Short mmCIF file of N, CA and C in Angstrom, two decimals:
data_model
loop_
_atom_site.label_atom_id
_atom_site.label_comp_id
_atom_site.label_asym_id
_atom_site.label_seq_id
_atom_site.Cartn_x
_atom_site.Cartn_y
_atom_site.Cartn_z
N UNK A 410 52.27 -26.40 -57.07
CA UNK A 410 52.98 -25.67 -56.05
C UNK A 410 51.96 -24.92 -55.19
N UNK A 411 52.24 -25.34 -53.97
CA UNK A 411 51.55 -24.42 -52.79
C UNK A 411 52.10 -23.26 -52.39
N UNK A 412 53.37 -23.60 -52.19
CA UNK A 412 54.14 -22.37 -51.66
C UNK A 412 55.14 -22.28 -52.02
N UNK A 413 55.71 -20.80 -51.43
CA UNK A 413 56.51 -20.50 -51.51
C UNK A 413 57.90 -20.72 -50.89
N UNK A 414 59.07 -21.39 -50.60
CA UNK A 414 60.06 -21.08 -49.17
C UNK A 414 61.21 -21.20 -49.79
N UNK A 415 61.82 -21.44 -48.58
CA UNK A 415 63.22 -21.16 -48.61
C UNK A 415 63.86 -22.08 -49.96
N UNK A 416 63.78 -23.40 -49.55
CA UNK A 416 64.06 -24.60 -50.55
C UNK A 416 63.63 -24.13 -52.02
N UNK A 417 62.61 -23.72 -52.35
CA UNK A 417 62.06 -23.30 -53.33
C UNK A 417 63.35 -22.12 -54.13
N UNK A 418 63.51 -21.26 -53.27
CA UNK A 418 63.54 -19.84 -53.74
C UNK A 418 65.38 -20.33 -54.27
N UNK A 419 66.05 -21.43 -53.81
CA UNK A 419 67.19 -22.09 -53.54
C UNK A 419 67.81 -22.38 -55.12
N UNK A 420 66.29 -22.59 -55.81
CA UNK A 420 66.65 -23.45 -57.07
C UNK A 420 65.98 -21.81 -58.14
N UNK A 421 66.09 -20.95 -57.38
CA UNK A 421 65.63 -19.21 -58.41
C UNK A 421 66.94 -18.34 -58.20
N UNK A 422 68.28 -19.14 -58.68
CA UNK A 422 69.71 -18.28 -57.85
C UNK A 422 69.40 -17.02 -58.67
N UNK A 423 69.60 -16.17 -57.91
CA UNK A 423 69.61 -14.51 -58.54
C UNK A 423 70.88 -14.65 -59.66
N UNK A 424 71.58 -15.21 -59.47
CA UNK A 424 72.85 -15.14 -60.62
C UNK A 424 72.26 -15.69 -62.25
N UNK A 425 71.15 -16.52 -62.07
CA UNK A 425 70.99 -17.17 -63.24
C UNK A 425 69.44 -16.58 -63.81
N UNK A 426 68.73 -15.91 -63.23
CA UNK A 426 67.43 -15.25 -63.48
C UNK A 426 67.83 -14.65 -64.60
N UNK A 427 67.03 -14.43 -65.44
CA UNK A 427 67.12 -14.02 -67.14
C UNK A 427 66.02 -12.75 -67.08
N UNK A 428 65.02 -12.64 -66.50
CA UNK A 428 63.67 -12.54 -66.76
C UNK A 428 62.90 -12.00 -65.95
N UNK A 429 62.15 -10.89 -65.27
CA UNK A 429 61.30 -11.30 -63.88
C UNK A 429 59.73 -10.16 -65.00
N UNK A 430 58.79 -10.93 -64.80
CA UNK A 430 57.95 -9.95 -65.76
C UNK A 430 56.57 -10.33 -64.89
N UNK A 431 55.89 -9.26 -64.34
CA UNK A 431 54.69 -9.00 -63.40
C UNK A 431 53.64 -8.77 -64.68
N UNK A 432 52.24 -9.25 -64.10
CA UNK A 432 51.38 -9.29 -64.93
C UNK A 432 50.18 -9.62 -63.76
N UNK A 433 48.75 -9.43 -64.29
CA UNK A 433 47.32 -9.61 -63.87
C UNK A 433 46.81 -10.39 -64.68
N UNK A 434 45.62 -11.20 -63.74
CA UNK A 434 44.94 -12.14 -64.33
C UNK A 434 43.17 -11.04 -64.26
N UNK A 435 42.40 -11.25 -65.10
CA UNK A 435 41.18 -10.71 -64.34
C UNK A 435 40.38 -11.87 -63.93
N UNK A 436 40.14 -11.96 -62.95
CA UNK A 436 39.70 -13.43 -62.43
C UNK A 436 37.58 -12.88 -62.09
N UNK A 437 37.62 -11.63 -62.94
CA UNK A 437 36.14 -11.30 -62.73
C UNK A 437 35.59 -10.53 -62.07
N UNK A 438 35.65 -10.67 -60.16
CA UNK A 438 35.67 -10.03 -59.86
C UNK A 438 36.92 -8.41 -58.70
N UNK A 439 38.32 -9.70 -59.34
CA UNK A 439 39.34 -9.23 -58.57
C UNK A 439 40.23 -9.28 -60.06
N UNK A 440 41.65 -8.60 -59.73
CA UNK A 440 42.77 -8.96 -60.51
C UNK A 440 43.51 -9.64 -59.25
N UNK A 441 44.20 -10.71 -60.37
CA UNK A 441 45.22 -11.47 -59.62
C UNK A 441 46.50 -11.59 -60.45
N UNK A 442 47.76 -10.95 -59.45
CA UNK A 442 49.01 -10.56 -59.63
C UNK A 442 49.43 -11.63 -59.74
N UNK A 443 51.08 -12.09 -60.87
CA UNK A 443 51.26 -13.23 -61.46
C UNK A 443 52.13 -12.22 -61.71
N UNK A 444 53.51 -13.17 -61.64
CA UNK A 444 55.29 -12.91 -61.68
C UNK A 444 55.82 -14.33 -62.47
N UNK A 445 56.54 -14.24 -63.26
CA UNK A 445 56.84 -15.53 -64.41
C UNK A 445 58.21 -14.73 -64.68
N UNK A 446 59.45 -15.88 -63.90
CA UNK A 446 60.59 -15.94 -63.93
C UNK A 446 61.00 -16.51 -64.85
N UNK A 447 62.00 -16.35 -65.61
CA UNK A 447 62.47 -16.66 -66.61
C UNK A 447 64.04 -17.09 -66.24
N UNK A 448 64.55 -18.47 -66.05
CA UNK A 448 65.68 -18.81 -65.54
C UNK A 448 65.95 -20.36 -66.37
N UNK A 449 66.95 -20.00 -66.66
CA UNK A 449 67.85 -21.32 -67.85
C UNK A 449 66.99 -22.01 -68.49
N UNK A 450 66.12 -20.99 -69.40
CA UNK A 450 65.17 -21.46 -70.90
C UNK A 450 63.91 -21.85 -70.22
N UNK A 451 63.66 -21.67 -68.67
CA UNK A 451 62.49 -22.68 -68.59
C UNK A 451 61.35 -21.00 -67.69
N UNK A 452 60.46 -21.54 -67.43
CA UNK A 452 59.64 -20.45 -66.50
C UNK A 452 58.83 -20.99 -65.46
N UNK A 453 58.87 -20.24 -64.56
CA UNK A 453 58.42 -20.86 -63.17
C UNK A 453 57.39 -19.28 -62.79
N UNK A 454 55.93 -20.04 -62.58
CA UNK A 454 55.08 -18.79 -62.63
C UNK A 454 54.51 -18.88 -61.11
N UNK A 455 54.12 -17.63 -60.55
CA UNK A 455 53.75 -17.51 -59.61
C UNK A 455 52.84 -16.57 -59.29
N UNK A 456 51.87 -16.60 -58.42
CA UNK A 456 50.98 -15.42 -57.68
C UNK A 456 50.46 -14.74 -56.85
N UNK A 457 50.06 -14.24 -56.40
CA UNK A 457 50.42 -13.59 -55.05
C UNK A 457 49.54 -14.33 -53.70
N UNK A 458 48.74 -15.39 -54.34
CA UNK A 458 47.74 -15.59 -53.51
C UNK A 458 48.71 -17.03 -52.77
N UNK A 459 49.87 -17.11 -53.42
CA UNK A 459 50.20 -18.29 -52.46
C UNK A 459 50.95 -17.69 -51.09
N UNK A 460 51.16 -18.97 -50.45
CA UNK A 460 51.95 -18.83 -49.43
C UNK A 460 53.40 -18.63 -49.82
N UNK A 461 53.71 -17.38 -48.79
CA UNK A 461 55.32 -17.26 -49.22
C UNK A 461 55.90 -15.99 -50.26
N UNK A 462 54.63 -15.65 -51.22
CA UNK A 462 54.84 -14.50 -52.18
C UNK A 462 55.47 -13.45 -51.63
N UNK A 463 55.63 -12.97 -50.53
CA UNK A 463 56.39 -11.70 -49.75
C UNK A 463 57.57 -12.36 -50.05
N UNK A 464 58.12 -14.05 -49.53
CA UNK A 464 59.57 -13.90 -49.71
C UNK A 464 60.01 -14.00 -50.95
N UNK A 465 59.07 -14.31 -51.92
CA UNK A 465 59.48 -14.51 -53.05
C UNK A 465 59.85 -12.71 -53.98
N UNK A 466 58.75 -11.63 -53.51
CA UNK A 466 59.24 -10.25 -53.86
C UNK A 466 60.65 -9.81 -53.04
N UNK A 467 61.14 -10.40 -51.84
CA UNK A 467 62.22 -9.73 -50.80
C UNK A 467 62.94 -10.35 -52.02
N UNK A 468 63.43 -11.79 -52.36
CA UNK A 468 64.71 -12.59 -53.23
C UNK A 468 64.69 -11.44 -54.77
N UNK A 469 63.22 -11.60 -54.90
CA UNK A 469 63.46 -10.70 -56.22
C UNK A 469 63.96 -9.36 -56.16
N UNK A 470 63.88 -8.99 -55.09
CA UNK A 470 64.18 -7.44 -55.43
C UNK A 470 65.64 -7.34 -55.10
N UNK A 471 66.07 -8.23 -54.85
CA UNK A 471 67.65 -8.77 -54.70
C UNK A 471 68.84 -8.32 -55.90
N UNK A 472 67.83 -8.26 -56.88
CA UNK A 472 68.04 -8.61 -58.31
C UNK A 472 68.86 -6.89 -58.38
N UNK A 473 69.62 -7.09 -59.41
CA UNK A 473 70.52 -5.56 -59.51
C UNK A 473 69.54 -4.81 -60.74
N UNK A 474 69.09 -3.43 -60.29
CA UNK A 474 68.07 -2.69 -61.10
C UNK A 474 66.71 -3.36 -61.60
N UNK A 475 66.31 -3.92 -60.17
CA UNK A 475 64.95 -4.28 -60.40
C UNK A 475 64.10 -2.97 -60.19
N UNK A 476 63.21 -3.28 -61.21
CA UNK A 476 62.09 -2.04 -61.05
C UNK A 476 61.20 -2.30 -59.84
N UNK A 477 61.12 -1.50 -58.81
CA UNK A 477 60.60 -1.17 -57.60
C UNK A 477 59.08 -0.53 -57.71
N UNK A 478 59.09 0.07 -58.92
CA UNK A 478 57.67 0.53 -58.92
C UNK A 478 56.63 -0.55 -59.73
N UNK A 479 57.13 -2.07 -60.01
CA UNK A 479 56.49 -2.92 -60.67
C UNK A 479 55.03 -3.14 -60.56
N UNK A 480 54.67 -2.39 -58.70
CA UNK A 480 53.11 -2.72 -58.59
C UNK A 480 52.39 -1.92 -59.20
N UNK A 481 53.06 -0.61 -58.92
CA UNK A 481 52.22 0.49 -59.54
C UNK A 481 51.42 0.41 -60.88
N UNK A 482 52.71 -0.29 -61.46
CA UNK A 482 52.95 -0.30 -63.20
C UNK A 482 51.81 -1.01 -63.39
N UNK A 483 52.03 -2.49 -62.65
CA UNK A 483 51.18 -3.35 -63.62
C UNK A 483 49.74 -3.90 -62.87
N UNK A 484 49.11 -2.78 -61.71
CA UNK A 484 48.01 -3.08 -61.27
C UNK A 484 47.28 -1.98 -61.47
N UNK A 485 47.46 -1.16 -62.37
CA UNK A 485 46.27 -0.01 -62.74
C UNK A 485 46.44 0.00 -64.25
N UNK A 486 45.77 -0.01 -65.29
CA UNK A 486 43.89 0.28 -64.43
C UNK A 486 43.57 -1.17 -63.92
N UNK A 487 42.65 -0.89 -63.44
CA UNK A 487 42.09 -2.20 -62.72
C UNK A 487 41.56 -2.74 -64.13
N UNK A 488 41.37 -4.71 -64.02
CA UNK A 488 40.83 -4.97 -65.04
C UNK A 488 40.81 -4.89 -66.08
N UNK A 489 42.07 -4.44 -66.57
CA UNK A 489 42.39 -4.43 -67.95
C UNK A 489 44.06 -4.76 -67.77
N UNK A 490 44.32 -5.54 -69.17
CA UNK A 490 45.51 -5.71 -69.30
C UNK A 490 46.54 -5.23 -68.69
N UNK A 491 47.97 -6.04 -68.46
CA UNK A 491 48.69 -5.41 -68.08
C UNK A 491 50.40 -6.01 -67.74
N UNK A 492 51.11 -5.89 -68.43
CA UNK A 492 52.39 -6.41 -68.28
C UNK A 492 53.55 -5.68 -68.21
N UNK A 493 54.79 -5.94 -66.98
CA UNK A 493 55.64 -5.26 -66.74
C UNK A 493 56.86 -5.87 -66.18
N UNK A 494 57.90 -5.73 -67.23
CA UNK A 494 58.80 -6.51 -66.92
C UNK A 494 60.04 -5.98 -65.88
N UNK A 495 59.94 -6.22 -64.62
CA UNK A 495 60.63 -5.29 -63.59
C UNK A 495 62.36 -5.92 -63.63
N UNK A 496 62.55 -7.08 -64.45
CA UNK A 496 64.45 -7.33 -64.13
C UNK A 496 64.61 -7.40 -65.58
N UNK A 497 65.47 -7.57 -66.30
CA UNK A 497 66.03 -8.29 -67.16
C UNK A 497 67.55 -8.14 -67.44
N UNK A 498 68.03 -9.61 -67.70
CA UNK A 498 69.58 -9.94 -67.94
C UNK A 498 69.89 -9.21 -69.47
N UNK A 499 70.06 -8.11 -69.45
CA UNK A 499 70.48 -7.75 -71.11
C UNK A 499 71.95 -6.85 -71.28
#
């Protein structure tokens, strides 16, 4: 997957999302942000460096009591671990 769009975001129905959990990669000299949806048993991962990741945070935040402060959460400290699960169906 290159990107992100409309068609894409088509087959992520907000009704069936289980899951939305933000996380960092340390890629060395950067962290790289990574979102892994969790929708009908399967996961569809994503990161910020593609094309389209803005529309993919607008659909997510769609979501009823998504955590809004998800960047905060899970991009400090820099370079060290970090996971934060901003939706879940429970």
């Amino acid at each position: 997957m290159n990107s992100i769009n409309a068609e894409l975001l088509s087959r992520l129905p907000l009704t069936e999302i289980d899951r939305v959990t933000f996380y960092k990669r340390d890629e060395i000299t950067t962290d790289l942000i990574c979102c892994a949806v969790e929708i009908r048993g399967g996961t569809w991962t994503f990161h910020e460096e593609l094309d389209g990741w803005e529309l993919l945070l607008r659909h997510l935040e769609e979501l009823p009591r998504f955590r809004s402060d998800w960047f905060s959460a899970v991009s400090q400290p820099p370079f060290a671990p970090s996971e934060t699960v901003a939706f879940s169906r429970e």
